[in-house]
XYZ file of C-alpha atoms in Angstrom:
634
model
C 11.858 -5.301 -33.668
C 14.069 -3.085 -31.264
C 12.918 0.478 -31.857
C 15.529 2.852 -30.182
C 16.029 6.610 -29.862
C 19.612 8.336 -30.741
C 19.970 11.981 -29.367
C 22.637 14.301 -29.754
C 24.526 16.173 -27.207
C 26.878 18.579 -27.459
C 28.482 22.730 -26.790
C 27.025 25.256 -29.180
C 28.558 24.883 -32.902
C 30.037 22.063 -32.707
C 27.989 20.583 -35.614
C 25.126 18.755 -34.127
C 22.611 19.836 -36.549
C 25.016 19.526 -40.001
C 26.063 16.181 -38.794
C 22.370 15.134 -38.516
C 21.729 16.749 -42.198
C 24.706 14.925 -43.652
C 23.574 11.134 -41.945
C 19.968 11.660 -43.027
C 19.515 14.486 -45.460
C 16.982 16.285 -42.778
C 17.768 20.076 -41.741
C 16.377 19.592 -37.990
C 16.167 23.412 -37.483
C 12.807 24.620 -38.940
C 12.481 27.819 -37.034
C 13.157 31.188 -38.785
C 15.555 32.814 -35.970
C 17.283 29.481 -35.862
C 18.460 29.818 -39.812
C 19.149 33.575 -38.732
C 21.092 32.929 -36.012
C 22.583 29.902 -37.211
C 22.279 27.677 -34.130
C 19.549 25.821 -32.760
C 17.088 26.893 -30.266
C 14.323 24.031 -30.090
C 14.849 20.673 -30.380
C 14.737 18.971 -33.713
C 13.798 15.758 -35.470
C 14.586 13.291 -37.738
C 15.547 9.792 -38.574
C 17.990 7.618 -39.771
C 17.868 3.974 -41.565
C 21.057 1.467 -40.559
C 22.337 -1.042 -42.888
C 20.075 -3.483 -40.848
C 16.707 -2.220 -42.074
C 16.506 -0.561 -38.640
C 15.074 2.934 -38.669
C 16.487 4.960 -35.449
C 14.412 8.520 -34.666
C 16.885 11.175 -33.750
C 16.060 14.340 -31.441
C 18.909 17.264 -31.912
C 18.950 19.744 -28.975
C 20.426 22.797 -29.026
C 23.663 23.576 -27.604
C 23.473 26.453 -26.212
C 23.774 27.772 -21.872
C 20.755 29.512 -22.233
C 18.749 26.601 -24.126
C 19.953 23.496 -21.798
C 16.159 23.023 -20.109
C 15.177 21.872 -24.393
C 18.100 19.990 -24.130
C 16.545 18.381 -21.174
C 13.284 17.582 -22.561
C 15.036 16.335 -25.767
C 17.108 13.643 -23.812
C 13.772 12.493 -22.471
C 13.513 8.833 -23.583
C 16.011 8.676 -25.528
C 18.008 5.230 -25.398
C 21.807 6.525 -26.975
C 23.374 9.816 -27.333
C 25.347 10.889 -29.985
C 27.892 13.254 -28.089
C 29.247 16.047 -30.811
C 32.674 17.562 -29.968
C 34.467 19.683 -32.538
C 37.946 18.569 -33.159
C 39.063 22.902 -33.669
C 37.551 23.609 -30.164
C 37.496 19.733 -27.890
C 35.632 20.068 -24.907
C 33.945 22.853 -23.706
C 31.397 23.437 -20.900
C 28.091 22.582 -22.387
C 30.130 19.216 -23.295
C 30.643 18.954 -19.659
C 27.285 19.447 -18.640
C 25.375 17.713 -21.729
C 27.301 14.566 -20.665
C 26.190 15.015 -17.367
C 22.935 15.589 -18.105
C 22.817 12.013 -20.092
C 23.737 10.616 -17.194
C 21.107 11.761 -14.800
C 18.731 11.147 -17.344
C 19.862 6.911 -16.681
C 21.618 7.311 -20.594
C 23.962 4.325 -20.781
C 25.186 4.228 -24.502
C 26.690 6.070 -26.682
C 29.223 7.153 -29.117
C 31.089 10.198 -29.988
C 31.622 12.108 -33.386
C 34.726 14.411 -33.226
C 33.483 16.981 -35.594
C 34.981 19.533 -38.324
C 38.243 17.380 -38.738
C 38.875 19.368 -41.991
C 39.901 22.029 -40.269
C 42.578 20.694 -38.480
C 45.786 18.524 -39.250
C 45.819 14.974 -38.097
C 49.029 16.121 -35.419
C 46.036 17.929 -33.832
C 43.642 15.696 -34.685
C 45.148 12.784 -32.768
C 45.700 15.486 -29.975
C 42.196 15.661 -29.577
C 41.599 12.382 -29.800
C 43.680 11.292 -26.670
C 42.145 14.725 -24.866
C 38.613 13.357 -25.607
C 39.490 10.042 -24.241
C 40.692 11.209 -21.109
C 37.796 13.466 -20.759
C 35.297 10.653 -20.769
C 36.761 8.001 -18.234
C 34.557 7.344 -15.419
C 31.456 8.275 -17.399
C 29.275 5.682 -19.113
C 31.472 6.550 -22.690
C 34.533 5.384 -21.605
C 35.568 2.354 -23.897
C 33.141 4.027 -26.649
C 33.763 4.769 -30.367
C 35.107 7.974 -31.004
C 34.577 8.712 -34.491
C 36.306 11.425 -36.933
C 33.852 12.261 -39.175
C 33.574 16.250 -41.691
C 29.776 16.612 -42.679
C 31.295 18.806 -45.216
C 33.555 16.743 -46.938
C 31.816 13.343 -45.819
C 34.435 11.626 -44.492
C 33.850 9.088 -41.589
C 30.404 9.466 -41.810
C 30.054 5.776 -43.169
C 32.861 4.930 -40.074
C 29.939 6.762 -38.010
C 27.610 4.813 -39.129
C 29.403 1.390 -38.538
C 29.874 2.767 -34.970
C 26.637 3.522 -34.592
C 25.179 -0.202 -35.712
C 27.356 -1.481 -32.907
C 26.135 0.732 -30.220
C 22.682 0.028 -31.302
C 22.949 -3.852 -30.768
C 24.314 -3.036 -27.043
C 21.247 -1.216 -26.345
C 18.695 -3.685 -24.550
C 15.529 -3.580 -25.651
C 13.163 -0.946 -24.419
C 11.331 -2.421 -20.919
C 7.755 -1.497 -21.021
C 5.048 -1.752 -18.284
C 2.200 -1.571 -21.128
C 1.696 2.328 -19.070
C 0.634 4.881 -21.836
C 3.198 7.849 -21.757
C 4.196 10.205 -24.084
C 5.780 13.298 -22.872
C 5.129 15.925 -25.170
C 7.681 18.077 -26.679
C 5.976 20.255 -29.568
C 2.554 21.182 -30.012
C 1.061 22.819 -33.046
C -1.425 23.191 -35.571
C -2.170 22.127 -39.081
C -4.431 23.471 -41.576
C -7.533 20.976 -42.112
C -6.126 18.991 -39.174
C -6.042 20.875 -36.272
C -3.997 20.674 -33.018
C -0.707 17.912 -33.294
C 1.890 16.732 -30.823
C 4.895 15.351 -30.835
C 6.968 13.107 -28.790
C 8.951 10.035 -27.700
C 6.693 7.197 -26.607
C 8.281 6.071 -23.309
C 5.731 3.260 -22.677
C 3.125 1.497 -24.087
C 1.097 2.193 -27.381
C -1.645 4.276 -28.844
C -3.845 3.414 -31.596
C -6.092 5.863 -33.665
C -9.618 5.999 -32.797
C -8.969 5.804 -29.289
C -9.602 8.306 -26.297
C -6.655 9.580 -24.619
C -6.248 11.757 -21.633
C -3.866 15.072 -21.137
C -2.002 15.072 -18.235
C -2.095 16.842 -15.511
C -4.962 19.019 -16.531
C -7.318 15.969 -17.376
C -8.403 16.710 -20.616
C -9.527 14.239 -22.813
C -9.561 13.882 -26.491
C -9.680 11.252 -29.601
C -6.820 10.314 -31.745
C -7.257 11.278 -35.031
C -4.004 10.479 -36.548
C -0.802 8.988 -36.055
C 2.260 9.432 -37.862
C 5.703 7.934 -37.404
C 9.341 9.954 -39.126
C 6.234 11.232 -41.197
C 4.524 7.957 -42.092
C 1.002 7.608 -41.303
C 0.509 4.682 -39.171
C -2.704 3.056 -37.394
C -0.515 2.161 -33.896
C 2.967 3.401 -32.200
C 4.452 1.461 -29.722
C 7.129 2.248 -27.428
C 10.387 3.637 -28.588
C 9.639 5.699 -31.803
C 8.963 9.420 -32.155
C 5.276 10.207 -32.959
C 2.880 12.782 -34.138
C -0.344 12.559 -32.597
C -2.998 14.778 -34.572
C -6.056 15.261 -31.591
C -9.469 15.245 -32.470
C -11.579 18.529 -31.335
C -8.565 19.353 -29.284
C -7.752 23.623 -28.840
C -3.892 24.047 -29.200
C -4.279 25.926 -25.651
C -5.393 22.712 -24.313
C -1.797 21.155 -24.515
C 1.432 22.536 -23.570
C 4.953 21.082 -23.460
C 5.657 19.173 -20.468
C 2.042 17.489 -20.254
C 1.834 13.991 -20.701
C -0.452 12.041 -23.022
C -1.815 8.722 -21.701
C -5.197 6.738 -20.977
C -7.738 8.125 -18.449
C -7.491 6.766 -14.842
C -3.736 5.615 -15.226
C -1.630 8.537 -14.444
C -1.814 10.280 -10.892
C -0.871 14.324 -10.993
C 1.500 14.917 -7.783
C 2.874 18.123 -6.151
C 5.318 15.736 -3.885
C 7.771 13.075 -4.627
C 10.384 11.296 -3.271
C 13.425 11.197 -5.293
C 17.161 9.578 -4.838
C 19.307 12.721 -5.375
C 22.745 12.959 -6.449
C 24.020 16.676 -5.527
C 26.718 16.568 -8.132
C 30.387 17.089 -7.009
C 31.232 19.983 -9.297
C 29.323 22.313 -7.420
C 30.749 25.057 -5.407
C 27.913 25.452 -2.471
C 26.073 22.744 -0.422
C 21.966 22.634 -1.667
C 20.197 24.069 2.034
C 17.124 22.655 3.004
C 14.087 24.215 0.895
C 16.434 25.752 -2.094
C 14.314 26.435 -4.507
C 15.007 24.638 -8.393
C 13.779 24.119 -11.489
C 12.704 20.385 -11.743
C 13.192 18.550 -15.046
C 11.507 15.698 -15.351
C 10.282 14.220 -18.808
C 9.364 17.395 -21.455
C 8.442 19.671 -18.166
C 10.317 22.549 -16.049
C 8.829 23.066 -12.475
C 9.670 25.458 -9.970
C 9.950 23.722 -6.511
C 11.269 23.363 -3.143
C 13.674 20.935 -2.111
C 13.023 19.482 1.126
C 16.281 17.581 3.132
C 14.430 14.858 5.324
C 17.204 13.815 7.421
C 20.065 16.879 7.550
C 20.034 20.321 7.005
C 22.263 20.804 4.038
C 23.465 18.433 1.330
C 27.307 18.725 0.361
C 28.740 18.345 -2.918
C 28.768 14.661 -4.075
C 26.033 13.333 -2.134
C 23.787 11.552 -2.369
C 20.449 10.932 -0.183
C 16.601 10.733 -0.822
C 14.770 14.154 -0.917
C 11.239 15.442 -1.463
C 10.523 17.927 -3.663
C 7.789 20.141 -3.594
C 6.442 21.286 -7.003
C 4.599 24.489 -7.758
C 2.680 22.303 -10.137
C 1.668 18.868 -10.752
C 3.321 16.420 -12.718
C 2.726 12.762 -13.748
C 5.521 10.404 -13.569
C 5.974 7.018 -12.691
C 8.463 5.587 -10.260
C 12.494 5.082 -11.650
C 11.742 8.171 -14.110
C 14.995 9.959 -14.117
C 15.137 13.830 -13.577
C 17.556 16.500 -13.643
C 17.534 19.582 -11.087
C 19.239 23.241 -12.424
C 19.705 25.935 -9.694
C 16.902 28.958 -10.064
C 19.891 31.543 -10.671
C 22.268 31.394 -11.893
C 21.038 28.773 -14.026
C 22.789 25.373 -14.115
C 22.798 21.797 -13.777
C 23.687 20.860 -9.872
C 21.996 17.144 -9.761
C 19.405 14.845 -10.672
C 18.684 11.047 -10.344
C 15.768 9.114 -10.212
C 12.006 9.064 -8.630
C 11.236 6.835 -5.683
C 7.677 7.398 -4.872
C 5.939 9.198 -7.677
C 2.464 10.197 -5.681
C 4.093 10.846 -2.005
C 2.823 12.435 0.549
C 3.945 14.892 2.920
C 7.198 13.917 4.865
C 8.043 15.444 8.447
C 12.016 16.104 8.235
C 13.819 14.562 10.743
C 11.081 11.979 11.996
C 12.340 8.624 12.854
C 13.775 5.982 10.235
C 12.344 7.790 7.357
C 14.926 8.068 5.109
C 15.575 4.744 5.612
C 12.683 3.031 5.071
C 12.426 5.530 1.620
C 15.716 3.370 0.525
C 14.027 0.466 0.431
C 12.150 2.016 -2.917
C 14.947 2.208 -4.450
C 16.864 -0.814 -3.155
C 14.594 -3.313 -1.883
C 12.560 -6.479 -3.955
C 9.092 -5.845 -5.112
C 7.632 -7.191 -2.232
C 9.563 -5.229 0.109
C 8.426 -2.087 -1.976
C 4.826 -3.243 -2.108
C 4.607 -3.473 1.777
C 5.925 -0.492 2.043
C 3.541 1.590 0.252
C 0.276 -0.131 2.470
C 2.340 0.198 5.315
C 2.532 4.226 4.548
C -0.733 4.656 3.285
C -2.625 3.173 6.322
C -6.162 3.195 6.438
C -6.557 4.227 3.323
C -5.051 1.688 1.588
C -3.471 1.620 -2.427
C -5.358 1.221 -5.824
C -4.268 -1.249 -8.160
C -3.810 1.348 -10.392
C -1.845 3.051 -8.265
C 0.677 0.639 -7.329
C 1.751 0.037 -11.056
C 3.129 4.040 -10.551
C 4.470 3.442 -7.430
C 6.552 0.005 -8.761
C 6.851 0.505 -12.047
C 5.689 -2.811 -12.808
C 3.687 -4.215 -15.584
C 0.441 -5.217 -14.298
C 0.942 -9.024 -15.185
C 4.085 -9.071 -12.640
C 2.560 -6.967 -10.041
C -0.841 -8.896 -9.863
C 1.514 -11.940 -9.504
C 3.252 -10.033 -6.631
C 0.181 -9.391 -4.850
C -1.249 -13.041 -5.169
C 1.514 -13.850 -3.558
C 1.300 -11.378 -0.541
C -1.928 -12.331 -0.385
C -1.250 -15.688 0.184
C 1.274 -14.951 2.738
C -1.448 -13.321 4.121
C 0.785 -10.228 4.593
C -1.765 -8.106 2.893
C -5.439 -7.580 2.766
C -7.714 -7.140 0.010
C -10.222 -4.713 1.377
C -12.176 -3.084 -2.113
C -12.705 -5.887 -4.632
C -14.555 -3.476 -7.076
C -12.043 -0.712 -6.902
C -9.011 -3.215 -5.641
C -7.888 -1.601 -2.826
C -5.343 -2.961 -0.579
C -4.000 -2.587 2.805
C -1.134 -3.799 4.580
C -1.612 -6.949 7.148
C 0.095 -5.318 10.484
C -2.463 -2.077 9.515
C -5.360 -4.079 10.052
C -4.082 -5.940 12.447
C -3.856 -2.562 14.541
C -7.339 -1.761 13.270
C -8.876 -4.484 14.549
C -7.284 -4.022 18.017
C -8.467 -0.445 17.636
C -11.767 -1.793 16.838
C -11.911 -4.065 20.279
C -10.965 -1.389 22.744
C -13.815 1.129 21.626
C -16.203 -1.746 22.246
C -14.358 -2.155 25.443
C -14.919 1.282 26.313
C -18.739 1.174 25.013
C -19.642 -1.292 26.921
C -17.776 0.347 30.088
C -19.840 3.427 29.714
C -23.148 1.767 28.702
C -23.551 -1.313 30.102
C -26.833 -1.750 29.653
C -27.084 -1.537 25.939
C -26.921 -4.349 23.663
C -23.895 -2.952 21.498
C -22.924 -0.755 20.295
C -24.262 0.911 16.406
C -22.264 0.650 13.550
C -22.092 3.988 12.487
C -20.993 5.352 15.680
C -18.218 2.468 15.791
C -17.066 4.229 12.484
C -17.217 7.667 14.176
C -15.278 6.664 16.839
C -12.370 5.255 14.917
C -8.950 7.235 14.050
C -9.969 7.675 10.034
C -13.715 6.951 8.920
C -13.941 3.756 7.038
C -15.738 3.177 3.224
C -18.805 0.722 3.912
C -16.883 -1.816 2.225
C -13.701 -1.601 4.621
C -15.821 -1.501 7.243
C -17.792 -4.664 6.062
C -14.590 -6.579 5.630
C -12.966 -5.528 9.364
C -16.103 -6.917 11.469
C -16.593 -9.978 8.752
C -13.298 -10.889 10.237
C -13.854 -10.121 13.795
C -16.866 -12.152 13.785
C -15.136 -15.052 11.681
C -12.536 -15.071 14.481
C -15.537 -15.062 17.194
C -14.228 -11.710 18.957
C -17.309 -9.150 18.091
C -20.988 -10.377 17.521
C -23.238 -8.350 14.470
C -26.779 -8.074 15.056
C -28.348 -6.416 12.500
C -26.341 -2.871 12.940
C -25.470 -3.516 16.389
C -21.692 -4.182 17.143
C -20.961 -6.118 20.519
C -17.683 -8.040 22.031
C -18.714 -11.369 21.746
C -17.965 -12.301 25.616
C -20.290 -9.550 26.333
C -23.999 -9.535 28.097
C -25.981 -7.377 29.713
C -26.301 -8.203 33.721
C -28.587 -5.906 35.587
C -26.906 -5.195 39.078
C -29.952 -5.694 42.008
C -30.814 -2.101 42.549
C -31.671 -1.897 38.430
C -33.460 -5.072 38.481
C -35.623 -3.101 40.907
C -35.882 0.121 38.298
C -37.126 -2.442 35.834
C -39.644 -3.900 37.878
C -40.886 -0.522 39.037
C -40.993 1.390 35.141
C -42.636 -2.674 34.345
C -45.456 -2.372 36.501
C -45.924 1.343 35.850
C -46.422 0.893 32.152
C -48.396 -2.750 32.937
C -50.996 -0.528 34.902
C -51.279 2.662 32.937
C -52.538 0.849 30.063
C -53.546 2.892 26.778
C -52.764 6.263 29.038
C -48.468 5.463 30.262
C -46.961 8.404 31.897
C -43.901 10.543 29.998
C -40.625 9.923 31.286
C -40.260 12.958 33.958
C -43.464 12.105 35.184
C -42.026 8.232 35.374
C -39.220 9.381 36.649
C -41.407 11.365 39.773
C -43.317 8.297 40.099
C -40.495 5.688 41.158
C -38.249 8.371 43.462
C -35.245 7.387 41.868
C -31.645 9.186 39.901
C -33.213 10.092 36.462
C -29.867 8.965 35.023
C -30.344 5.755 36.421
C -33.877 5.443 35.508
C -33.063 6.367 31.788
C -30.473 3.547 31.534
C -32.698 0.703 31.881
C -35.068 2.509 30.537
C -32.949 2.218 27.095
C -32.214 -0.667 28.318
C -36.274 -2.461 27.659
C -36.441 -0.507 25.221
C -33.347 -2.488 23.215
C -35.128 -5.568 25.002
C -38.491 -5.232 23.091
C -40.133 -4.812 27.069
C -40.805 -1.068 25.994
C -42.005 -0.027 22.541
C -41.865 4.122 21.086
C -44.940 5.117 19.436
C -43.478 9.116 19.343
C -41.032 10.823 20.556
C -41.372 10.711 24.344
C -44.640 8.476 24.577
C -43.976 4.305 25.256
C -46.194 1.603 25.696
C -45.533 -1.817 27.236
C -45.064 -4.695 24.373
C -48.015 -6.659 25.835
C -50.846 -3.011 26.375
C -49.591 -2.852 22.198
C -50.040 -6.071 21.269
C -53.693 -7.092 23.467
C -54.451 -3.417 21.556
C -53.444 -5.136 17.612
C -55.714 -7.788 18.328
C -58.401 -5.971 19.174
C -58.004 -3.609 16.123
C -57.830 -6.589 13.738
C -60.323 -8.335 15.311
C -62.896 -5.295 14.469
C -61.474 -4.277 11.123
C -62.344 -7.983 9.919
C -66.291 -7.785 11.643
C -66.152 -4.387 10.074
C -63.782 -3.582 6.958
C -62.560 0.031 8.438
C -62.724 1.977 11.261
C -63.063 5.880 11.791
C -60.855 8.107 14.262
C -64.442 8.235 16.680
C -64.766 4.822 16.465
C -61.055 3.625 17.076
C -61.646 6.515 20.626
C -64.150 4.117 21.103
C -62.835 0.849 21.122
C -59.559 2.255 23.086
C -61.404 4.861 25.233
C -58.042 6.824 25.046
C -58.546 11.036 24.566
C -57.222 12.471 21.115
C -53.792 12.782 23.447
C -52.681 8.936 22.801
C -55.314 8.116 20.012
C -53.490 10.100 17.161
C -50.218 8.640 17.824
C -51.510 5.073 18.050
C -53.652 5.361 14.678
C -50.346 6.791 13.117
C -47.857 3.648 14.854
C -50.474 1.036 13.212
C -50.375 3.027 9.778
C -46.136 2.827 10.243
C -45.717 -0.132 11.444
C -48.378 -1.661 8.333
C -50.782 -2.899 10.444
C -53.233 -0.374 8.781
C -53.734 2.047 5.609
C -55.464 5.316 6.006
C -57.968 5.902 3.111
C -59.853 9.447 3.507
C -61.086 9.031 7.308
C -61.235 5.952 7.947
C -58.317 2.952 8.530
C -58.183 -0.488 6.877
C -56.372 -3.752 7.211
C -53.145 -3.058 5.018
C-alpha cells in the first residue's frame, strides 16, 4: 500500500485551512491566537480518505511572511502539495515563494485549488484561470489540475477530489533505505501519558516497545505508543504522519527540529556539503561566509556559508557549498534544504545535501569542487571511492556510508563486495567494518617501507625496528587492528619480516663492518673474563679505548643477539657466565630443596653488589620462587 503525504501551500487567506475542513471535516488550527486571529500560525494536521480506500495525511502550514520557516518544516516529507490560490486575489508573494519552496524541498506533484470562486463571476473566474496557468509554466505544476472549488458552498470539492486521486497514482512510491527518521514537528504533553511527538516518517519504521534515540542530543527513550490520523497502531512505516508517545521522556528533552531514529545510525554534523541553487530572483550575489538560516527537515540553523571555489555566488547559480552550522544536525545525503537570508528574512536558495558528515574544506584548494560533483552526479561506486579516498587513514564505518549514499544497506553491502573484489578497497576493521580506499593503503604501505628504510639507515645494527615506534613514526597513528592488517600484507607480499614485535625490510641483515667486529670481540672477552663481577658500561667503555657511541651500538647490538643478557638497569652478564650460573643453582636446589641469600653468596662468591640482582633475575625469569628467606625451584 502507497502511503503518501499531501501538504498545502499557499499566501495568507487564501483558504488553506477551510479547504482542509471542508475535504475532511478537521479544523487544523487548534491554537487559541490562531481562532483569534483567524489565520494560521503552526502547522496543522489531518487526513483525508480517497474513493480508493487510500487514506492520505495532510500537513496545513500557515501562510503567512513572518511564519514561512513552519511552512518549511511542514513541507518536510511531504510527497504532493496542494497549492491554494484565491480566485478574488490570484497570485501573491507567499504563492511565489511557497511554490518555490516545494521545489527546493525535491516536491514534484501537485495540484492546485483556485479558492473562494463564489465571490467572483466566472468572466473573472476564467481570468484567473489563464493568469494561474501562466504563472506556473516552468515549475513542476505546469500541465497540473487546476481546480475551482468554494469550501463554503461545496462546489468542486468532489472535482478536487477526482484531481487529487489522479495526482496520487503519479506519485511513485516512497523509496526507503530501511534508515529510521522522523523529523519532529510538535512536541507536547498528555495527561496520564506524558511527553508525545509528532511527525512525518521519512524512512523506515518504528514499532512500540522499542528504544529509540533523539537526535542530535543523544537521548534515548522507549516507545510507549503509536498512533496514526489518531488510531492507535503497534508499527508506522514510512510515509504516514505519527504520534509517538515516549516512555520516561521530559518534554525539555525534545524540541522541534530533532530527529527521532535508532541509536548508532544517525551522525550529528556542524559541516556539510550541499549542491546550492542561489535562486535567480534575488537582487544581491550570496558573498563568501553570509550568514543564513538553514532549513533542513523540522530544524532552523544559523550558519555560515562557505564558497569553495569563488568568492561570490550570482543570482541563478548554482555550485556546491559548505555550510557551517551553529549547531548539529542529522541528515542523510540527497535530503533537500532550503536557505532564507538572516535579515531581511526570505527565501534566496536551497537544494540538496551531498556529504551529510563532511569535514572541513580549504576554499580554493585544487579540484575540490569537482571531485564534490561526483556526489551528486557520479554511480555508487564512484561515490563510495570517494568518501575512502577523503577520509584517508581513517577510513568509513559501514554505518556511516549508508548516510553518506543514501543507500539501503542490502545495495550498499552489494556495492562494497564488489569493490572489494576489484580489490579497489580494503577491509581494514571486520568487527566495526571499517574501510579504506585501495590507492590509501597503497601509499601507506610505501610510507611504511621508507621509515624502515630510514631505521635501518640510522641503526644498522639493530634487528628491526619495534612496532610501536613504527606506529609513532607514521603520518596518523594506526588502531591495532589497521596496523595488524598493513604488515599482514607486507609480509604476505615478502617486503617486511615480523618477529615477534620487531618490524624489519625483509632484504635486510645486520653486517658488522671490521672495526665493530673488533668492539664485539673486545666487550666479548671483557664480559667472558669478568665472570659473576662484569664491569658497567662507562667503565667498559674506559676499558676498550674506544667512541662510546660506537661501543653502545654493538653493544645493543649482542644484546638483540642474545650474546649479552640485562639483569638491571645498567648491569649485563654474558649468556654463557648466566647460564654455567642456572646450572649450578638447580643443581643445588635439587641436593638441597632451597637456598638462603648467605648461601646463594656462597655458591657465587659475588658481594651483595651483583648477588641481589641475580637472586631477583632467577625469581623473574621463573627459575626460582622466593618463600620468606629462602629460594626454591619454581
Amino acid at each position: 500500500m502507497k502511503q503518501i503525504i499531501l501538504g498545502t501551500a499557499g499566501h495568507i487567506d487564501h483558504g488553506k485551512t477551510t479547504l482542509i475542513k471542508a475535504l475532511t471535516g478537521i479544523d487544523t488550527d487548534r491554537l487559541k491566537e490562531e481562532k483569534l486571529k483567524g489565520i494560521t500560525i503552526e502547522l496543522g494536521f489531518a487526513w483525508l480518505d480517497l474513493p480508493n480506500q487510500q487514506r492520505v495525511g495532510i500537513v496545513d502550514v500557515p501562510g503567512h511572511e513572518k511564519f514561512v520557516k513552519n511552512m518549511v518544516a511542514g513541507a518536510t516529507g511531504i510527497d504532493l502539495v496542494a497549492l491554494i490560490i484565491a480566485a478574488d486575489e490570484g497570485v501573491m508573494p507567499q504563492t511565489r515563494e511557497h511554490l518555490e519552496i516545494c521545489r527546493l524541498l525535491g516536491v514534484t506533484h501537485g495540484l492546485v485549488a483556485l479558492t473562494k470562486i463564489d465571490l467572483v463571476d466566472e468572466e473573472w473566474l476564467q481570468l484567473v484561470i489563464e493568469d494561474v496557468k501562466s504563472f506556473l509554466k516552468g515549475t513542476f505544476l505546469q500541465g497540473s489540475p487546476v481546480v475551482p472549488v468554494s469550501s463554503v458552498t461545496g462546489q468542486g470539492l468532489p472535482e478536487f477530489i477526482e484531481s487529487l486521486l489522479t495526482v496520487y497514482a503519479m506519485v511513485p512510491k516512497r523509496r526507503s533505505t530501511g534508515l529510521l527518521r522522523l523529523p519532529v514537528d510538535r512536541v507536547f504533553t498528555m495527561k496520564g501519558f506524558g511527553t508525545v511527538v509528532t511527525g512525518s516518517l521519512v524512512s523506515g519504521k518504528v514499532r512500540v516497545g522499542e528504544t529509540v534515540m533523539i537526535y542530535p542530543s543523544g537521548i534515548e527513550s522507549k516507545v510507549r505508543g503509536i498512533q496514526v490520523h489518531n488510531q492507535p497502531v503497534a508499527e508506522a512505516t514510512a510515509g504516514v504522519r505519527t504520534a509517538i508517545n515516549f516512555q520516561g521522556l521530559e518534554r525539555r528533552a525534545i524540541n522541534r527540529g530533532d530527529v527521532v531514529g535508532r541509536a548508532g545510525t544517525l551522525k550529528p554534523s556542524y559541516m556539510i556539503d550541499v549542491m546550492l541553487e542561489y535562486l535567480s530572483s534575488n537582487k544581491k550575489p550570496l558573498r563568501n561566509r553570509c550568514r543564513v538560516r538553514f532549513h533542513t527537515g523540522t530544524s532552523e540553523i544559523f550558519g555560515y556559508s562557505i564558497l569553495l571555489d569563488r568568492d561570490e555566488l550570482k543570482p541563478g547559480e548554482e555550485t556546491v557549498v559548505q555550510f557551517r552550522l551553529e549547531a548539529p544536525v542529522s541528515v542523510v545525503k540527497d535530503d533537500r534544504f532550503v536557505i532564507r537570508s538572516y535579515s531581511p528574512v526570505r527565501t534566496i536558495g536551497g537544494g540538496r545535501i551531498l556529504n551529510p558528515i563532511a569535514g572541513k574544506h580549504k576554499r580554493f584548494k585544487g579540484n575540490i569542487v569537482a571531485d564534490l560533483m561526483r556526489l551528486a552526479n557520479g554511480t555508487t561506486g564512484e561515490i563510495v571511492s570517494y568518501y575512502l579516498k577523503e577520509s584517508g587513514l581513517r577510513g568509513v564505518r559501514f554505518s556511516d556510508l549508508i548516510l553518506m549514499t543514501n543507500l539501503a544497506a542490502s545495495e550498499l553491502e552489494k556495492e562494497l563486495q564488489k569493490l572489494l573484489s576489484e580489490k579497489a578497497i580494503i577491509q581494514v576493521d571486520r568487527e566495526d567494518r571499517i574501510f579504506i580506499h585501495r590507492t590509501v593503503f597503497d601509499g601507506l604501505c610505501e610510507n611504511v617501507l621508507q621509515i624502515l628504510k630510514a631505521y635501518h639507515k640510522e641503526n644498522p645494527l639493530r634487528p628491526g625496528m619495534p612496532r610501536e615506534t613504527l606506529n609513532a613514526r607514521l603520518p596518523r597513528k594506526l588502531s591495532p587492528r589497521l596496523l595488524n592488517v598493513l604488515l599482514q600484507e607486507l609480509s604476505r607480499s615478502n617486503r617486511v619480516v615480523q618477529e615477534k614485535d620487531t618490524i624489519r625490510l625483509s632484504g635486510f641483515r645486520i653486517a658488522l663492518e671490521a672495526n665493530q667486529k673488533d668492539i664485539r670481540r673486545k666487550i666479548e672477552q671483557v664480559y667472558l673474563q669478568s665472570g659473576l663481577q662484569p664491569p658497567y658500561f662507562k667503565e667498559l667503555a674506559e676499558s676498550i679505548g674506544k667512541d662510546s657511541a660506537h661501543i653502545r651500538d654493538v653493544f645493543v647490538h649482542m644484546l638483540d643477539e642474545g650474546v649479552l643478557v640485562k639483569v638491571k638497569d645498567g648491569l649485563y652478564f654474558h649468556i654463557d657466565v648466566i647460564e654455567k650460573l642456572r646450572k649450578r643453582l638447580i643443581s643445588y636446589l635439587k641436593d638441597n630443596g632451597e637456598i638462603s641469600t648467605p648461601e646463594f653468596k656462597e655458591l657465587t662468591g659475588v658481594t651483595r653488589k651483583y648477588m641481589i640482582p641475580l637472586l631477583e633475575y632467577f625469581d623473574a625469569t621463573k627459575l626460582t620462587i622466593r618463600v620468606g628467606d629462602v629460594r626454591r625451584l619454581l
